[in-house]
């Protein structure tokens, strides 16, 4: 069952399909381009083609990096691992937060313990926590960074989902279903979860963007991916000393990360259902 209310409660108008497509299309194109990038790369990512930080020419469209490797080929090959890691972080955080947040809303005693634990975990700076976990597991690489980002990102997401689910859990149809003997999983999956679609889509978009930033920061701090791996964040760190010689070696991965974060966030917001619900806005 889903809640219903006048459209004026949310102030959100149902977007047209064309508007949704326009806002979601850039993210889809970037994701497809990043995933298919290794197949489109004109050169091997580890073969020098130009002088170090060489300018763009007919051989290397975006010039060379610190070792003279083709920047364009490394740019096309460096998006897939970053996106896959950020996507895994966003899925894991959203799934864990959804289960714990809805359970906390339906079982207030358990919810109080969850909120206290989340409040304590939120106090730990994310970058410091990632550095501690990554340094304690030096061979973990990208997996260690992803695990740290998931663990440290879940507490805040739980608070968001619990706050959005609490008004739904207190509605009459949920209480009626509970009094009728429906099981806990049924209340979570059939009564509360459908009314959280807008919140969860927005949360997923934000977690994906944060995952991109966290993985990028970790790579910039030399945690996670290591040379000679092609990675957008690693390219920024490696080529920063030669930015005056070949600006594209740094500007291209910076633009790719920024466009990816913005377009995915816009797509998540556009795809969120316009159906009004008694959710607490983010």
Coordinates of C-alpha atoms in Angstrom, one line a residue:
X1 CA 0.0 0.0 0.0
X2 CA 1.2 3.5 -0.7
X3 CA 0.2 6.7 0.9
X4 CA -1.7 9.4 -0.9
X5 CA -2.1 13.1 -0.3
X6 CA -2.8 16.2 -2.3
X7 CA -0.1 17.3 -4.7
X8 CA 0.2 20.6 -2.8
X9 CA 1.8 18.7 0.1
X10 CA 5.0 18.3 -1.7
X11 CA 5.0 21.2 -4.1
X12 CA 6.6 18.9 -6.7
X13 CA 5.1 18.8 -10.2
X14 CA 5.2 15.7 -12.2
X15 CA 8.0 16.2 -14.8
X16 CA 7.4 15.4 -18.4
X17 CA 9.1 12.4 -20.0
X18 CA 11.1 14.7 -22.3
X19 CA 12.4 16.6 -19.3
X20 CA 13.3 13.5 -17.4
X21 CA 15.1 12.2 -20.5
X22 CA 17.0 15.4 -21.0
X23 CA 18.2 15.4 -17.3
X24 CA 19.0 11.7 -17.2
X25 CA 20.6 11.4 -20.7
X26 CA 24.0 13.0 -19.9
X27 CA 24.5 10.6 -17.0
X28 CA 23.6 7.6 -19.1
X29 CA 25.9 8.7 -22.0
X30 CA 28.8 9.3 -19.5
X31 CA 28.3 5.9 -17.9
X32 CA 28.2 4.1 -21.3
X33 CA 31.2 6.1 -22.5
X34 CA 33.2 5.3 -19.3
X35 CA 32.3 1.6 -19.4
X36 CA 33.0 1.3 -23.1
X37 CA 36.1 3.5 -22.9
X38 CA 38.7 0.7 -22.8
X39 CA 37.4 -0.5 -26.1
X40 CA 37.5 2.9 -27.7
X41 CA 41.0 3.9 -26.5
X42 CA 43.2 4.5 -29.6
X43 CA 46.5 3.4 -27.9
X44 CA 47.7 1.2 -25.1
X45 CA 47.6 3.0 -21.8
X46 CA 51.1 2.1 -20.8
X47 CA 53.0 2.8 -24.1
X48 CA 54.8 6.2 -24.3
X49 CA 53.9 8.0 -27.5
X50 CA 55.1 11.5 -26.9
X51 CA 57.5 13.5 -24.8
X52 CA 56.7 13.9 -21.1
X53 CA 53.8 16.4 -20.8
X54 CA 54.0 16.7 -24.6
X55 CA 51.3 19.0 -26.2
X56 CA 48.4 17.7 -28.2
X57 CA 49.2 16.6 -31.7
X58 CA 48.0 14.2 -34.4
X59 CA 49.2 11.2 -32.5
X60 CA 47.9 12.1 -29.0
X61 CA 44.8 14.2 -29.1
X62 CA 45.1 15.4 -25.5
X63 CA 48.9 15.2 -25.4
X64 CA 51.1 13.1 -23.2
X65 CA 51.3 12.6 -19.4
X66 CA 54.3 12.5 -17.2
X67 CA 55.7 9.4 -19.0
X68 CA 54.5 10.5 -22.5
X69 CA 51.6 8.1 -22.5
X70 CA 48.4 9.1 -24.4
X71 CA 46.2 11.1 -22.1
X72 CA 43.1 10.4 -24.1
X73 CA 43.6 6.6 -24.0
X74 CA 44.2 6.7 -20.2
X75 CA 41.1 9.0 -19.8
X76 CA 38.9 6.5 -21.7
X77 CA 40.2 3.6 -19.7
X78 CA 40.2 5.3 -16.2
X79 CA 36.5 5.8 -15.7
X80 CA 35.2 2.3 -15.5
X81 CA 36.9 1.3 -12.3
X82 CA 36.0 4.6 -10.6
X83 CA 32.4 4.3 -11.6
X84 CA 32.2 0.6 -10.6
X85 CA 33.6 1.4 -7.1
X86 CA 31.3 4.4 -6.6
X87 CA 28.3 2.4 -7.8
X88 CA 29.2 -0.5 -5.4
X89 CA 29.5 1.9 -2.5
X90 CA 26.2 3.6 -3.3
X91 CA 24.3 0.3 -3.6
X92 CA 25.8 -1.1 -0.4
X93 CA 25.2 2.1 1.6
X94 CA 21.6 2.6 0.3
X95 CA 20.7 -1.1 0.9
X96 CA 22.1 -1.2 4.4
X97 CA 20.5 2.2 5.3
X98 CA 17.2 1.1 3.9
X99 CA 17.0 -2.0 5.9
X100 CA 18.2 -0.5 9.2
X101 CA 16.3 2.8 8.7
X102 CA 12.9 1.1 8.1
X103 CA 13.5 -1.3 10.9
X104 CA 14.4 1.5 13.3
X105 CA 11.1 3.3 12.3
X106 CA 9.0 0.2 12.9
X107 CA 10.7 -0.8 16.1
X108 CA 11.4 2.4 18.1
X109 CA 13.4 0.7 20.9
X110 CA 15.8 -0.8 18.3
X111 CA 15.7 2.6 16.5
X112 CA 17.0 4.4 19.6
X113 CA 20.1 2.1 19.7
X114 CA 20.6 2.5 15.9
X115 CA 20.4 6.3 16.2
X116 CA 22.9 6.5 19.1
X117 CA 25.4 4.2 17.3
X118 CA 25.0 6.3 14.1
X119 CA 25.5 9.6 16.0
X120 CA 28.8 8.2 17.4
X121 CA 30.0 7.0 14.0
X122 CA 29.1 10.2 12.3
X123 CA 31.5 12.1 14.6
X124 CA 34.5 10.2 13.0
X125 CA 35.8 12.3 10.0
X126 CA 35.4 10.3 6.8
X127 CA 38.8 11.0 5.4
X128 CA 40.5 10.1 8.7
X129 CA 38.5 6.8 8.9
X130 CA 39.4 5.9 5.3
X131 CA 43.0 6.6 5.9
X132 CA 43.0 4.4 9.0
X133 CA 41.3 1.5 7.3
X134 CA 43.4 1.8 4.1
X135 CA 46.6 2.0 6.0
X136 CA 45.7 -0.9 8.3
X137 CA 45.0 -3.0 5.2
X138 CA 47.7 -1.8 2.7
X139 CA 47.1 -4.7 0.3
X140 CA 43.4 -4.0 0.1
X141 CA 43.7 -1.3 -2.6
X142 CA 40.4 -0.2 -4.1
X143 CA 38.5 -2.8 -2.0
X144 CA 39.7 -1.3 1.2
X145 CA 38.7 2.2 0.2
X146 CA 35.3 1.0 -0.9
X147 CA 34.8 -0.9 2.4
X148 CA 35.8 2.1 4.4
X149 CA 33.5 4.4 2.4
X150 CA 30.6 2.0 2.9
X151 CA 31.1 1.6 6.7
X152 CA 31.6 5.3 7.2
X153 CA 28.8 6.4 4.9
X154 CA 26.1 4.1 6.2
X155 CA 25.4 5.8 9.6
X156 CA 24.3 9.2 8.1
X157 CA 22.2 7.4 5.5
X158 CA 20.5 5.4 8.2
X159 CA 19.5 8.6 10.0
X160 CA 18.1 10.0 6.7
X161 CA 16.0 6.8 5.9
X162 CA 14.8 6.5 9.6
X163 CA 13.6 10.1 9.6
X164 CA 11.8 9.6 6.3
X165 CA 10.3 6.3 7.4
X166 CA 9.1 7.4 10.8
X167 CA 6.0 9.3 9.6
X168 CA 5.0 6.4 7.3
X169 CA 5.4 3.9 10.1
X170 CA 3.0 5.9 12.2
X171 CA 0.2 6.0 9.6
X172 CA -3.0 4.2 10.1
X173 CA -2.6 1.6 7.3
X174 CA 0.8 0.5 8.7
X175 CA -0.6 0.2 12.2
X176 CA -3.6 -1.6 10.9
X177 CA -1.4 -4.1 9.1
X178 CA 0.7 -4.6 12.2
X179 CA -2.3 -5.1 14.4
X180 CA -3.6 -7.6 11.8
X181 CA -0.6 -9.8 12.4
X182 CA 1.5 -9.0 9.3
X183 CA 5.1 -10.0 9.7
X184 CA 7.9 -7.5 10.0
X185 CA 9.4 -8.2 6.6
X186 CA 6.0 -7.6 5.0
X187 CA 5.6 -4.3 6.8
X188 CA 9.1 -3.2 5.7
X189 CA 8.9 -4.4 2.1
X190 CA 5.2 -3.8 1.2
X191 CA 4.0 -1.0 3.4
X192 CA 6.9 1.3 4.1
X193 CA 9.4 0.7 1.3
X194 CA 7.2 1.7 -1.7
X195 CA 6.6 5.1 -0.1
X196 CA 10.4 5.8 0.2
X197 CA 11.2 5.6 -3.5
X198 CA 11.9 9.3 -3.9
X199 CA 14.0 9.5 -0.8
X200 CA 16.0 6.3 -1.7
X201 CA 16.6 7.6 -5.3
X202 CA 17.9 10.9 -4.0
X203 CA 20.0 9.1 -1.4
X204 CA 21.4 6.8 -4.0
X205 CA 22.4 9.7 -6.1
X206 CA 24.1 11.5 -3.3
X207 CA 25.9 8.3 -2.1
X208 CA 27.1 7.8 -5.7
X209 CA 28.5 11.3 -5.9
X210 CA 30.1 11.0 -2.5
X211 CA 31.5 7.6 -3.6
X212 CA 33.1 9.3 -6.6
X213 CA 34.6 12.0 -4.4
X214 CA 35.9 9.6 -1.7
X215 CA 37.5 7.2 -4.2
X216 CA 39.0 10.3 -6.0
X217 CA 40.4 11.7 -2.7
X218 CA 41.8 8.3 -1.7
X219 CA 43.5 8.0 -5.1
X220 CA 44.9 11.5 -4.7
X221 CA 46.3 10.5 -1.3
X222 CA 47.8 7.4 -3.0
X223 CA 45.3 5.1 -1.2
X224 CA 43.5 2.5 -3.3
X225 CA 44.5 2.4 -7.0
X226 CA 48.3 2.6 -7.6
X227 CA 50.4 3.4 -10.7
X228 CA 50.5 2.4 -13.5
X229 CA 46.7 1.9 -13.3
X230 CA 44.7 4.3 -15.3
X231 CA 42.4 6.1 -12.9
X232 CA 40.9 9.6 -13.3
X233 CA 41.9 10.7 -9.7
X234 CA 45.3 9.1 -10.1
X235 CA 45.8 11.0 -13.3
X236 CA 45.2 14.3 -11.6
X237 CA 47.8 13.5 -8.9
X238 CA 50.4 12.2 -11.4
X239 CA 50.2 15.0 -13.9
X240 CA 49.7 18.0 -11.5
X241 CA 53.4 18.9 -11.6
X242 CA 53.2 19.3 -15.4
X243 CA 49.9 21.2 -15.6
X244 CA 51.6 24.2 -17.2
X245 CA 53.1 22.1 -19.9
X246 CA 50.0 20.1 -20.8
X247 CA 46.9 21.3 -19.0
X248 CA 44.7 18.6 -20.6
X249 CA 46.5 15.9 -18.6
X250 CA 44.9 17.4 -15.4
X251 CA 41.9 19.3 -16.8
X252 CA 40.4 16.3 -18.7
X253 CA 40.0 13.9 -15.7
X254 CA 38.9 16.9 -13.5
X255 CA 36.1 17.7 -16.0
X256 CA 35.2 14.0 -16.3
X257 CA 34.8 13.6 -12.5
X258 CA 32.8 16.8 -12.2
X259 CA 30.5 16.1 -15.1
X260 CA 29.9 12.6 -13.8
X261 CA 29.0 13.7 -10.3
X262 CA 26.6 16.5 -11.5
X263 CA 24.9 14.5 -14.2
X264 CA 24.2 11.5 -11.9
X265 CA 22.8 13.7 -9.3
X266 CA 20.5 15.4 -11.8
X267 CA 19.5 12.0 -13.2
X268 CA 18.6 10.7 -9.7
X269 CA 16.5 13.7 -9.0
X270 CA 14.7 13.5 -12.4
X271 CA 14.0 9.8 -12.0
X272 CA 12.5 10.2 -8.5
X273 CA 8.8 9.6 -8.6
X274 CA 6.6 12.7 -8.3
X275 CA 3.9 10.8 -6.4
X276 CA 3.2 12.7 -3.2
X277 CA 4.1 11.0 0.0
X278 CA 4.4 11.9 3.7
X279 CA 8.2 11.7 3.6
X280 CA 10.5 14.0 5.4
X281 CA 12.4 15.9 2.7
X282 CA 16.2 15.5 2.6

